[in-house]
Tab-separated table of C-alpha atoms and ligand atoms in Angstrom:
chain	number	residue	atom	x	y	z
A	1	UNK	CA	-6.535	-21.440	11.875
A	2	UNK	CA	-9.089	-22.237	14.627
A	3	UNK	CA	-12.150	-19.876	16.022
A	4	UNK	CA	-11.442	-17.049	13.721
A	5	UNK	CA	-14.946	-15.214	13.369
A	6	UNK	CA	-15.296	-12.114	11.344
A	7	UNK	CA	-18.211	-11.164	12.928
A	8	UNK	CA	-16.150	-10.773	16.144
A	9	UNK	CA	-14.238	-8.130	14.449
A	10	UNK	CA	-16.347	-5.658	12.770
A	11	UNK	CA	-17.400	-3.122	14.659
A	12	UNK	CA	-21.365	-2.861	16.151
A	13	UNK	CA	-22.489	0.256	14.205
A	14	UNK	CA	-20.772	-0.771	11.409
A	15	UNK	CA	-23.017	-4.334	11.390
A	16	UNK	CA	-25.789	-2.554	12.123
A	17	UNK	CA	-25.558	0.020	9.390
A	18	UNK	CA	-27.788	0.240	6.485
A	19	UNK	CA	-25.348	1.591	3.523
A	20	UNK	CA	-25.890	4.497	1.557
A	21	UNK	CA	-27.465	3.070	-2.028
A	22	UNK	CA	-26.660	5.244	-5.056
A	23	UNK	CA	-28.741	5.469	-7.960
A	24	UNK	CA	-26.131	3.628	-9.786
A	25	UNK	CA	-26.491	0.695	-7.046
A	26	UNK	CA	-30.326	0.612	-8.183
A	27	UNK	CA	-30.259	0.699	-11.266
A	28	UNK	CA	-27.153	-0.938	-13.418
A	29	UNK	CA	-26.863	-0.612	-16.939
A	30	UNK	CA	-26.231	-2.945	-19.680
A	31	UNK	CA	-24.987	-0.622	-21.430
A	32	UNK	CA	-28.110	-0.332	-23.655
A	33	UNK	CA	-29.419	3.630	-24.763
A	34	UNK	CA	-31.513	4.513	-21.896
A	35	UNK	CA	-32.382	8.131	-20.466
A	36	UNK	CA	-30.888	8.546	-17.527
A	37	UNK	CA	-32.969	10.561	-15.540
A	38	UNK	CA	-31.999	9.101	-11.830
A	39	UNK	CA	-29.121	11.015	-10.247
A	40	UNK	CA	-29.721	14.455	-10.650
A	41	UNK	CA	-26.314	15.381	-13.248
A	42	UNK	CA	-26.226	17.650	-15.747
A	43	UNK	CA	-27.334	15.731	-19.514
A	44	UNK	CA	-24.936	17.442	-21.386
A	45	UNK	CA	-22.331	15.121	-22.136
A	46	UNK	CA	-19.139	16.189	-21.647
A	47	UNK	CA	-17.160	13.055	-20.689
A	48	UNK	CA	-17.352	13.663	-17.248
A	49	UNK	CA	-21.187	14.623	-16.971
A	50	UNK	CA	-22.524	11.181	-15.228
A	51	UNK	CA	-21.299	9.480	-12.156
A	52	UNK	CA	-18.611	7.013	-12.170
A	53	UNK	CA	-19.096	3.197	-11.677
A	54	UNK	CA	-19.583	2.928	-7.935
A	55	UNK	CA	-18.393	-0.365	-8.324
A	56	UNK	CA	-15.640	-0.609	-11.197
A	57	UNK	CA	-17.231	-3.352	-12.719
A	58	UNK	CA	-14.900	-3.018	-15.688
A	59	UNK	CA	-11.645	-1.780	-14.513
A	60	UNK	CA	-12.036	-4.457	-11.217
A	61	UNK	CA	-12.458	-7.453	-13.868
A	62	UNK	CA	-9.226	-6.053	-15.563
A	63	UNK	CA	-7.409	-5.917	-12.651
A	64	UNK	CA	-8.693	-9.421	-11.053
A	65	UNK	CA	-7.425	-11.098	-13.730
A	66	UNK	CA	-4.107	-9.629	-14.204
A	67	UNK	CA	-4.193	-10.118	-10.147
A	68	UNK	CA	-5.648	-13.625	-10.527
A	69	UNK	CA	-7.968	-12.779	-7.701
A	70	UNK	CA	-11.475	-13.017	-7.911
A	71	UNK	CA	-13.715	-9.991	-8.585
A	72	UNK	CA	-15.333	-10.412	-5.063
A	73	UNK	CA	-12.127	-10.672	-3.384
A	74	UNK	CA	-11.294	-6.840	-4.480
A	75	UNK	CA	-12.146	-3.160	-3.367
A	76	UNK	CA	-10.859	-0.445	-4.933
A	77	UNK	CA	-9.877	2.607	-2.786
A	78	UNK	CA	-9.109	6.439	-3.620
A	79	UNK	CA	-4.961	5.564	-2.841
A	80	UNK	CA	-4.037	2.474	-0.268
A	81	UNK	CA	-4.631	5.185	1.858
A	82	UNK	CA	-8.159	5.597	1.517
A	83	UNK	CA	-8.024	1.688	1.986
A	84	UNK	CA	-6.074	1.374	5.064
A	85	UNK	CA	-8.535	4.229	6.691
A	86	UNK	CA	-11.353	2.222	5.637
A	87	UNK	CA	-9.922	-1.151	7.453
A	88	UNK	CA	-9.329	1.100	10.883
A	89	UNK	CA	-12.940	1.921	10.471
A	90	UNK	CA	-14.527	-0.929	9.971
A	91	UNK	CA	-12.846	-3.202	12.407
A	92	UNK	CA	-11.828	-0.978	15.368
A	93	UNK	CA	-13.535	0.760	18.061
A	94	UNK	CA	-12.021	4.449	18.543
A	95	UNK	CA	-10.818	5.092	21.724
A	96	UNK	CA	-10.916	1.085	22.718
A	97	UNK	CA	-9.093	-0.961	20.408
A	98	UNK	CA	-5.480	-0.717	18.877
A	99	UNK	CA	-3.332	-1.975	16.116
A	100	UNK	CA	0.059	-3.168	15.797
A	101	UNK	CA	3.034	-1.793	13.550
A	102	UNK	CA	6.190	-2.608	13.074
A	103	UNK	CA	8.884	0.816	12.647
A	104	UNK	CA	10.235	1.511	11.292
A	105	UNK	CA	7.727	1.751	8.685
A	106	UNK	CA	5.448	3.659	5.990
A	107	UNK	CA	3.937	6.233	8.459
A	108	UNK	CA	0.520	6.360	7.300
A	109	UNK	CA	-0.357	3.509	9.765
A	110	UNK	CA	0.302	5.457	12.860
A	111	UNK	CA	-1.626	8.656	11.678
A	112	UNK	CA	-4.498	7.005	10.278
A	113	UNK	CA	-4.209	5.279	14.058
A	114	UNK	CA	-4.349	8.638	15.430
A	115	UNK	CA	-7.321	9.876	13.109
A	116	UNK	CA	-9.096	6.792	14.135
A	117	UNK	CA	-8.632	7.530	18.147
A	118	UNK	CA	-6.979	3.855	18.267
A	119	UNK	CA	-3.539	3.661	19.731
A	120	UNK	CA	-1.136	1.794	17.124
A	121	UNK	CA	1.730	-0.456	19.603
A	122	UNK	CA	4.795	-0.450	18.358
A	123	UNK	CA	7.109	-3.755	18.272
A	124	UNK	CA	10.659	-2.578	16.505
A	125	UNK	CA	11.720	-4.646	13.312
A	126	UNK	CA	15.194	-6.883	14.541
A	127	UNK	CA	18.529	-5.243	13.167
A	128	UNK	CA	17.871	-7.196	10.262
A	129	UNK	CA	14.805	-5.057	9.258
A	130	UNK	CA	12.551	-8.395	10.112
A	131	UNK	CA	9.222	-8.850	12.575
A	132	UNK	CA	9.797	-9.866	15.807
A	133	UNK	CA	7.217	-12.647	15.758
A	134	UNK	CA	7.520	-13.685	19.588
A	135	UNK	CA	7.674	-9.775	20.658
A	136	UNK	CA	4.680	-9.262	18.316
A	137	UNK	CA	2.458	-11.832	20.170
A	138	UNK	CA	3.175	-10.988	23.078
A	139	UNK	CA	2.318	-7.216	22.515
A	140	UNK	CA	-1.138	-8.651	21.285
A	141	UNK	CA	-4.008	-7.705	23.948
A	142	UNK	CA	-7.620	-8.658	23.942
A	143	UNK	CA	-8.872	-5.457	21.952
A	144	UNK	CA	-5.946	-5.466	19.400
A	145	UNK	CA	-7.698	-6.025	15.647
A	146	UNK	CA	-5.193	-5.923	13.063
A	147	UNK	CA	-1.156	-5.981	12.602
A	148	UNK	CA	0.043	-3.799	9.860
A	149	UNK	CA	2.913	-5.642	7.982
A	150	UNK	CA	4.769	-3.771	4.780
A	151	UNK	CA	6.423	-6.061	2.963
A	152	UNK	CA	8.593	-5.089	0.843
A	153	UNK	CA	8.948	-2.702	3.697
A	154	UNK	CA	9.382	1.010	3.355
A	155	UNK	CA	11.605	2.512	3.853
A	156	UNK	CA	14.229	-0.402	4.521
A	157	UNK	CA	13.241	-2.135	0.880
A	158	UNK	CA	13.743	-5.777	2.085
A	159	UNK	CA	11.116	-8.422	1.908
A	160	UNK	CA	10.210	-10.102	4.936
A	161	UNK	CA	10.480	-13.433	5.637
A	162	UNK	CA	7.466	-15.843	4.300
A	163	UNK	CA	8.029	-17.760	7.131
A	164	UNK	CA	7.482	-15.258	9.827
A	165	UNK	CA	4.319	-14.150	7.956
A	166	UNK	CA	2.739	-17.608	7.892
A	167	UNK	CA	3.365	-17.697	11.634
A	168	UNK	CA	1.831	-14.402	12.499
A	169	UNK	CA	-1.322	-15.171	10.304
A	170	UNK	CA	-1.853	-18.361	12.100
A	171	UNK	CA	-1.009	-17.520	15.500
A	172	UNK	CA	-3.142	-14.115	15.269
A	173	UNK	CA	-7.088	-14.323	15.580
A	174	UNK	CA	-7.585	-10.499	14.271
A	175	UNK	CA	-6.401	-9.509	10.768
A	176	UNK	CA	-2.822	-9.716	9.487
A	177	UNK	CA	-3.012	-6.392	6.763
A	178	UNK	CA	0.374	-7.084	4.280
A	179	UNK	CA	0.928	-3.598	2.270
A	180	UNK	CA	2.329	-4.666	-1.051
A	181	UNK	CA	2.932	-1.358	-2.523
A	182	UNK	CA	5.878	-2.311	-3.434
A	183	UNK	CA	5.508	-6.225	-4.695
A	184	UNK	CA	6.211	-5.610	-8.759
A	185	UNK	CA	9.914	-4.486	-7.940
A	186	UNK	CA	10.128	-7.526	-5.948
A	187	UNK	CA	10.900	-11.364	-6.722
A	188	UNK	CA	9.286	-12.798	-4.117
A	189	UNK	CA	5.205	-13.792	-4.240
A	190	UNK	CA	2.614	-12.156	-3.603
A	191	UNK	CA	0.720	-13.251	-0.543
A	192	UNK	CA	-2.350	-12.784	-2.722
A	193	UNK	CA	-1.202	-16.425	-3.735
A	194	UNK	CA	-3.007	-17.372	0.163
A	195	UNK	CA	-5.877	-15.535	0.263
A	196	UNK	CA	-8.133	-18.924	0.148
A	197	UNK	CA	-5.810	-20.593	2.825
A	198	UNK	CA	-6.076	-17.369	5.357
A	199	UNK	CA	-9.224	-15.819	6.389
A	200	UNK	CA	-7.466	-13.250	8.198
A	201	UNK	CA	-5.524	-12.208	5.325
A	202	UNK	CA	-5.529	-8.826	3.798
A	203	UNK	CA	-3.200	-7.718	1.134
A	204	UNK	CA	-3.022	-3.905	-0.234
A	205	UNK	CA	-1.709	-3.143	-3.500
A	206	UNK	CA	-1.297	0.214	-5.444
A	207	UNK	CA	-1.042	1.891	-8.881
A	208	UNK	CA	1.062	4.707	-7.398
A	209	UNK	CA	4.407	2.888	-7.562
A	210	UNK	CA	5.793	0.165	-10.572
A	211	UNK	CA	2.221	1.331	-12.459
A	212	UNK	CA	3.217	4.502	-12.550
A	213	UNK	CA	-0.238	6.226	-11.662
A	214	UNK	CA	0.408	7.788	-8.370
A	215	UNK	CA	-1.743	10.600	-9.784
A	216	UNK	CA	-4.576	8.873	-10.321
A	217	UNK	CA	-5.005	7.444	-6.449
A	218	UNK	CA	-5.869	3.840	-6.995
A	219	UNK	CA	-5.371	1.286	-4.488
A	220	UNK	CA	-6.162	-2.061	-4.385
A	221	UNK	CA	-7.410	-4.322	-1.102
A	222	UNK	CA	-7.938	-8.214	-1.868
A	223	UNK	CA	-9.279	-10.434	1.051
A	224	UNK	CA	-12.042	-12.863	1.482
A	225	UNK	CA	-15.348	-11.617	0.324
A	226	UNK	CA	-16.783	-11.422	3.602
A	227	UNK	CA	-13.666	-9.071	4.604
A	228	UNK	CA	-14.757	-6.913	1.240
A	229	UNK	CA	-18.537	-6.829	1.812
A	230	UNK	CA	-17.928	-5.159	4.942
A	231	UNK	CA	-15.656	-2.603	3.286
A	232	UNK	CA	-17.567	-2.361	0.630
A	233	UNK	CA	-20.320	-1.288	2.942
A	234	UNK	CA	-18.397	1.752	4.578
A	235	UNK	CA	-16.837	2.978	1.156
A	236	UNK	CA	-18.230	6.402	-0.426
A	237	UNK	CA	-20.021	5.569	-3.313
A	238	UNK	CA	-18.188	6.889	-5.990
A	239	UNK	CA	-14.317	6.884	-4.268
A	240	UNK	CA	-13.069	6.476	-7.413
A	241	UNK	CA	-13.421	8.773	-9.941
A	242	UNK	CA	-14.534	8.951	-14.024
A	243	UNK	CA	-10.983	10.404	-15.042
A	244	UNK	CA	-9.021	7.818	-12.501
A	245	UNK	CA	-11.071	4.641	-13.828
A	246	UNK	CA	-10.576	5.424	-17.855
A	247	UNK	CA	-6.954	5.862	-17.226
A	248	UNK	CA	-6.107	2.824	-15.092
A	249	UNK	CA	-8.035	0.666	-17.550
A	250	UNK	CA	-6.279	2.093	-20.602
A	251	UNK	CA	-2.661	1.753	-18.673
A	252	UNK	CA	-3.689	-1.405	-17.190
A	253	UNK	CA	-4.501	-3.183	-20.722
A	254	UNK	CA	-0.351	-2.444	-21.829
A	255	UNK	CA	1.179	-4.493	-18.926
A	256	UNK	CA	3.734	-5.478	-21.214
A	257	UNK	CA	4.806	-1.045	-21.062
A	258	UNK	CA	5.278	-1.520	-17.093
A	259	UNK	CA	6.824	-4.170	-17.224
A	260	UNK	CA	9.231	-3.115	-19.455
A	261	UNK	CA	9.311	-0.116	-16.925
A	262	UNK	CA	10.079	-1.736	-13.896
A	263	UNK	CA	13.098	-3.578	-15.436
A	264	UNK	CA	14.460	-0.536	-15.973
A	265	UNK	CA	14.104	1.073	-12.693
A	266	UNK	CA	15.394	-2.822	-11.356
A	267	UNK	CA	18.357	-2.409	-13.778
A	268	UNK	CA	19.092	1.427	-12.245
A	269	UNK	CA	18.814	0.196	-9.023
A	270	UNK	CA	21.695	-2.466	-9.191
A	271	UNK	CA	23.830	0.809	-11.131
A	272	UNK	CA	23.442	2.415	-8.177
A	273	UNK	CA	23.772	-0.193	-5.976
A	274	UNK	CA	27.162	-0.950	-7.938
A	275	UNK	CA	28.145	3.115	-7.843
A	276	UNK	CA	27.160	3.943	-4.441
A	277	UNK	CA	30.237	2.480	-2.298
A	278	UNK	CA	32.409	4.592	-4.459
A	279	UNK	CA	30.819	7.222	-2.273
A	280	UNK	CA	33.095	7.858	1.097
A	281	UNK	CA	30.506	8.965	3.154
A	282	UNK	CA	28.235	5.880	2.393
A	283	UNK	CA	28.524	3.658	5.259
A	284	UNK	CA	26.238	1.216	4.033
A	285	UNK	CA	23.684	0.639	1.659
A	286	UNK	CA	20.549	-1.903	2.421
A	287	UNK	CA	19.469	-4.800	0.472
A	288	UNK	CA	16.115	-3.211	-1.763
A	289	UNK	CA	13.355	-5.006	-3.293
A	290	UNK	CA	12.002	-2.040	-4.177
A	291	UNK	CA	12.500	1.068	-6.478
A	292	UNK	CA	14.079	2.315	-3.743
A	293	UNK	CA	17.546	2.288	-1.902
A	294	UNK	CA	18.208	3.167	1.898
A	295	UNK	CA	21.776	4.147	2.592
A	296	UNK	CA	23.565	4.504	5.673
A	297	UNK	CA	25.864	8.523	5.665
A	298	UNK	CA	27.871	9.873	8.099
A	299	UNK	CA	25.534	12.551	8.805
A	300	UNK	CA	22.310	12.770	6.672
A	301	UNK	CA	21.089	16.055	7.332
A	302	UNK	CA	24.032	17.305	6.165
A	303	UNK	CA	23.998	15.244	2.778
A	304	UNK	CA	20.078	16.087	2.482
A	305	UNK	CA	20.719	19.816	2.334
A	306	UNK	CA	24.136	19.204	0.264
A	307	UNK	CA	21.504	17.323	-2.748
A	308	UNK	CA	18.795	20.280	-2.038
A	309	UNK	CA	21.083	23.048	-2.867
A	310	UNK	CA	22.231	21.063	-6.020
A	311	UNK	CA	18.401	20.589	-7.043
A	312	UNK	CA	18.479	16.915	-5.748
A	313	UNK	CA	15.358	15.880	-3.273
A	314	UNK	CA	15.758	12.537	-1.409
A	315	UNK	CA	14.067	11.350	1.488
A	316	UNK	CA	16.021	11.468	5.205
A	317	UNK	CA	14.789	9.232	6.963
A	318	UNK	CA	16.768	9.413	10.653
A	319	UNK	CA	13.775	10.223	12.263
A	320	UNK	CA	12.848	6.262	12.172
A	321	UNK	CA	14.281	3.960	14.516
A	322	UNK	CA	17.028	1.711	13.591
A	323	UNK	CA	17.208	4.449	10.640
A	324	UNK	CA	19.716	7.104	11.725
A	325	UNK	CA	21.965	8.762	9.300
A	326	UNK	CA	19.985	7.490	6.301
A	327	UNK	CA	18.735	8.954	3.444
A	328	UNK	CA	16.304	6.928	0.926
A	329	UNK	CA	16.480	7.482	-2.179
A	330	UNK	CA	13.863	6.686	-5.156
A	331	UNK	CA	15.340	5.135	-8.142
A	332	UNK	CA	14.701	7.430	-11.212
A	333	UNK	CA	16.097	7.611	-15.015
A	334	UNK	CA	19.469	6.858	-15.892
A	335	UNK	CA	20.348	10.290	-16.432
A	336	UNK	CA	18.756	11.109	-13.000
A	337	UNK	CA	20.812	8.180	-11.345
A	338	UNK	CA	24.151	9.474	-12.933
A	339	UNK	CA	23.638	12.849	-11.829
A	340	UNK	CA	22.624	11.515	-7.935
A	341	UNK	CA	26.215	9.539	-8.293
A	342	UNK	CA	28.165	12.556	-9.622
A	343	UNK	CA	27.022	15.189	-7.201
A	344	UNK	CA	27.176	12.643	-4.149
A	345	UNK	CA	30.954	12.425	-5.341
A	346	UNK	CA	31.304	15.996	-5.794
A	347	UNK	CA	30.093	16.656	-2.120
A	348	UNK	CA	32.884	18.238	0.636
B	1	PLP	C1	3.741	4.523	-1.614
B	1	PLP	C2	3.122	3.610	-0.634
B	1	PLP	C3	1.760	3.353	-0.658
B	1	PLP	C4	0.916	3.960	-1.729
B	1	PLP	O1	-0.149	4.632	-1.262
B	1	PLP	P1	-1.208	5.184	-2.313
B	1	PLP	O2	-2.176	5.869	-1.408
B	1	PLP	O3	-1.804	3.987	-2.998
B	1	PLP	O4	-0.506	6.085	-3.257
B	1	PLP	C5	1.215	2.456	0.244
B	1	PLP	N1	1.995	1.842	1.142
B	1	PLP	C6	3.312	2.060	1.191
B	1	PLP	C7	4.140	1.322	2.156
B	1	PLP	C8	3.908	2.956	0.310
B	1	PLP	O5	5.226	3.173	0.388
């Protein structure tokens, strides 16, 4: 892609700044005894008594190679979230610039939009759940920065099409952000795979969904290194935490434990793919690549109380465009997945 210039993009005070440097930025250990006498915590060691790696030297090289990124193509964030705030920040102006997203979609996008002051335009997905490429470009203006893409998207499931991507990231001089959260339930590549062919690439993984940490908040953002130096800048020092760090690293080193995981849930989620047209009520239900199904209902709010009052929580989602009448529902155990099935049949 021609004239693309990062510099262009990051906001002024954020160039300017001089970041915050923690006494674990000055001075990093090498894991030889030393007293630690720099940063003000208590001595007494309890496990939790120093700091945290500001950096995640160790749990980062763990994670670039099962990623096969490099270790200066990552940041680590407190949750995607905390990522996807930290992109608004750095690259647009509040109350000038805006964003682009494509509902319907995760919702985080818009709020964090909001928080930021920056107004987030909206070009609907086609009635096949998949960008509008031409209606995308031409909602492009002079101060939009970045277009939000979610692929596989929530809360549809599908993938969208590599094609369409590579055409948006090439016609598109601001950044092209691709959530992944969901990529592990999915078949299709990750577009990690073009981070050295795209400048303008950003791609956003998480621990909250086929790793099964969701508790933990640990995101993942892989882009150039320029991209991550200026993150890296803007990032609290210590965003993730002592207990967060050990555990990723220790569930991290047994891939073999989610992997084993995730074909499960895949497995479940062609059960109830299979089970769900038994259902009269279910109009249709929508191709997933995710641990997730969307299904069409006659009337969801309806169904959604029908579950509640059986002890059943799924997700209605008719508040979405293109989404009415649908509920989404998260793939669990089997024994969870029967009992959905059964009490969707048993329902008046
Ligand atoms: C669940 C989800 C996330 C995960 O966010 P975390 O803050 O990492 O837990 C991110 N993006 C999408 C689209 C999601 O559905």
């Amino acid at each position: 892609m021609d004239n693309f210039n990062l510099k262009n993009l990051i906001r002024s005070n954020i160039q300017k700044l001089e970041p915050y440097v923690s006494a674990r930025d000055e001075f990093v250990s090498d894991g030889s005894p030393m007293i630690f006498l720099d940063a003000n915590e208590n001595p007494f060691e309890s496990g939790v008594n120093r700091y945290p790696d500001p950096v995640q030297r160790r749990l980062k090289t763990q994670l670039a190679s099962l990623k096969g990124v490099q270790v200066g193509k990552m940041l680590l964030g407190n949750g995607s979230d905390e990522i996807l705030d930290l992109i608004l920040r750095a690259f647009c102006e509040p109350k000038e610039d805006n964003i682009i997203i494509l509902p319907p979609t995760y919702g985080m996008y818009k709020v964090l939009a909001e928080v930021n002051h920056l107004v987030a335009r909206e070009v609907l997905l086609t009635s096949g759940f998949q960008p509008d490429a031409q209606r995308i470009l031409e909602a492009v203006g002079p101060m939009t920065k970045i277009i939000f893409l979610c692929s596989p998207n929530n809360p549809t499931g599908n993938t969208f099409d590599p094609e369409i991507i590579h055409f948006l990231i090439k016609s598109f001089r601001g950044l092209v952000v691709i959530d992944e959260a969901y990529i592990d339930f999915a078949e299709t590549e990750s577009w990690t795979n073009y981070l050295d062919s795209y400048d303008n690439l950003v791609v956003i993984q998480t621990l909250s969904k086929a790793f099964g940490m969701a508790g933990i908040r640990l995101g993942i953002c892989m882009a150039s290194g320029e991209i991550i130096e200026v993150l890296a800048k803007i990032k609290p020092p210590y965003n993730v935490n002592e207990l967060s760090q050990k555990c990723a690293l220790e569930r991290i080193g047994n891939e073999a434990a989610m992997r084993n995981e995730v074909s499960h849930i895949l497995e479940e989620r062609r059960r109830l793919e299979n089970r769900l047209p038994e259902i009269g009520f279910v109009e249709s239900i929508f191709p997933s690549n995710a641990n997730f199904v969307l299904v069409k209902v006659d009337d969801a709010s309806k169904r959604y109380a029908q579950l509640l009052e059986k002890g059943i929580v799924v997700r209605n989602r008719s508040s979405q465009p293109l989404c009415e009448n649908t509920l989404r529902l998260t793939v669990g155990t089997k024994e969870e997945n029967m009992k959905l099935i059964e009490t969707l049949k048993s329902l008046q």
